[in-house]
């Protein structure tokens, strides 16, 4: 049970970190687009 729970937690943490990285990259890309359009 503990090993399975740890594996689930590891997968969930990886999923969360991946989602944060994707959202950050999208935000940075949008920022670049905004600066390009406004400047």
N, CA and C atoms as an extended XYZ file, in Angstrom:
117
Properties=species:S:1:pos:R:3:atomname:S:1:resname:S:1:resid:I:1 pbc="F F F"
N         0.840       -1.206        0.000 N   UNK     1
C         0.000        0.000        0.000 CA  UNK     1
C         0.873        1.254        0.000 C   UNK     1
N         1.884        1.301        0.879 N   UNK     2
C         2.715        2.502        0.962 CA  UNK     2
C         3.459        2.756       -0.345 C   UNK     2
N         3.983        1.676       -0.962 N   UNK     3
C         4.723        1.850       -2.216 CA  UNK     3
C         3.791        2.390       -3.289 C   UNK     3
N         2.578        1.842       -3.353 N   UNK     4
C         1.640        2.326       -4.369 CA  UNK     4
C         1.274        3.782       -4.110 C   UNK     4
N         1.067        4.102       -2.844 N   UNK     5
C         0.713        5.494       -2.517 CA  UNK     5
C         1.857        6.432       -2.900 C   UNK     5
N         3.106        6.005       -2.614 N   UNK     6
C         4.247        6.853       -2.962 CA  UNK     6
C         4.330        7.032       -4.477 C   UNK     6
N         4.080        5.945       -5.213 N   UNK     7
C         4.133        6.054       -6.680 CA  UNK     7
C         3.065        7.030       -7.161 C   UNK     7
N         1.877        6.948       -6.575 N   UNK     8
C         0.795        7.861       -6.970 CA  UNK     8
C         1.197        9.301       -6.659 C   UNK     8
N         1.771        9.515       -5.476 N   UNK     9
C         2.177       10.875       -5.103 CA  UNK     9
C         3.254       11.387       -6.045 C   UNK     9
N         4.196       10.510       -6.410 N   UNK    10
C         5.267       10.938       -7.317 CA  UNK    10
C         4.673       11.324       -8.669 C   UNK    10
N         3.733       10.512       -9.172 N   UNK    11
C         3.097       10.821      -10.454 CA  UNK    11
C         2.326       12.130      -10.376 C   UNK    11
N         1.606       12.327       -9.275 N   UNK    12
C         0.823       13.551       -9.125 CA  UNK    12
C         1.741       14.766       -9.063 C   UNK    12
N         2.839       14.654       -8.313 N   UNK    13
C         3.764       15.795       -8.203 CA  UNK    13
C         4.389       16.092       -9.563 C   UNK    13
N         4.743       15.037      -10.316 N   UNK    14
C         5.306       15.252      -11.647 CA  UNK    14
C         4.273       15.935      -12.538 C   UNK    14
N         3.001       15.496      -12.437 N   UNK    15
C         1.935       16.089      -13.243 CA  UNK    15
C         1.772       17.569      -12.890 C   UNK    15
N         1.795       17.879      -11.604 N   UNK    16
C         1.630       19.279      -11.165 CA  UNK    16
C         2.804       20.124      -11.647 C   UNK    16
N         4.016       19.587      -11.495 N   UNK    17
C         5.202       20.348      -11.926 CA  UNK    17
C         5.154       20.574      -13.434 C   UNK    17
N         4.740       19.538      -14.186 N   UNK    18
C         4.637       19.702      -15.640 CA  UNK    18
C         3.606       20.766      -15.998 C   UNK    18
N         2.469       20.751      -15.319 N   UNK    19
C         1.438       21.744      -15.596 CA  UNK    19
C         1.932       23.151      -15.280 C   UNK    19
N         2.645       23.300      -14.172 N   UNK    20
C         3.186       24.616      -13.816 CA  UNK    20
C         4.185       25.083      -14.870 C   UNK    20
N         5.043       24.177      -15.333 N   UNK    21
C         6.040       24.548      -16.340 CA  UNK    21
C         5.346       24.974      -17.626 C   UNK    21
N         4.307       24.231      -18.026 N   UNK    22
C         3.596       24.572      -19.268 CA  UNK    22
C         2.916       25.928      -19.119 C   UNK    22
N         2.235       26.160      -17.985 N   UNK    23
C         1.553       27.443      -17.796 CA  UNK    23
C         2.565       28.588      -17.753 C   UNK    23
N         3.712       28.347      -17.128 N   UNK    24
C         4.744       29.395      -17.077 CA  UNK    24
C         5.252       29.708      -18.474 C   UNK    24
N         5.504       28.665      -19.269 N   UNK    25
C         6.002       28.902      -20.631 CA  UNK    25
C         4.946       29.634      -21.450 C   UNK    25
N         3.661       29.289      -21.258 N   UNK    26
C         2.591       29.974      -21.992 CA  UNK    26
C         2.544       31.437      -21.573 C   UNK    26
N         2.671       31.692      -20.264 N   UNK    27
C         2.657       33.074      -19.781 CA  UNK    27
C         3.823       33.853      -20.372 C   UNK    27
N         5.001       33.242      -20.411 N   UNK    28
C         6.175       33.929      -20.951 CA  UNK    28
C         5.967       34.201      -22.444 C   UNK    28
N         5.419       33.220      -23.168 N   UNK    29
C         5.168       33.416      -24.600 CA  UNK    29
C         4.167       34.554      -24.798 C   UNK    29
N         3.105       34.577      -23.984 N   UNK    30
C         2.124       35.646      -24.107 CA  UNK    30
C         2.756       36.993      -23.807 C   UNK    30
N         3.648       37.025      -22.812 N   UNK    31
C         4.318       38.274      -22.465 CA  UNK    31
C         5.143       38.756      -23.657 C   UNK    31
N         5.844       37.825      -24.318 N   UNK    32
C         6.629       38.203      -25.489 CA  UNK    32
C         5.712       38.754      -26.578 C   UNK    32
N         4.568       38.104      -26.785 N   UNK    33
C         3.632       38.564      -27.824 CA  UNK    33
C         3.114       39.958      -27.460 C   UNK    33
N         2.764       40.163      -26.164 N   UNK    34
C         2.263       41.470      -25.751 CA  UNK    34
C         3.321       42.547      -25.969 C   UNK    34
N         4.557       42.270      -25.578 N   UNK    35
C         5.609       43.279      -25.743 CA  UNK    35
C         5.832       43.559      -27.227 C   UNK    35
N         5.762       42.534      -28.055 N   UNK    36
C         5.974       42.737      -29.495 CA  UNK    36
C         4.856       43.585      -30.086 C   UNK    36
N         3.601       43.333      -29.663 N   UNK    37
C         2.484       44.071      -30.251 CA  UNK    37
C         2.451       45.507      -29.728 C   UNK    37
N         2.742       45.704      -28.432 N   UNK    38
C         2.646       47.048      -27.866 CA  UNK    38
C         3.897       47.871      -28.154 C   UNK    38
N         5.041       47.204      -28.291 N   UNK    39
C         6.272       47.957      -28.573 CA  UNK    39
C         6.528       47.906      -30.077 C   UNK    39
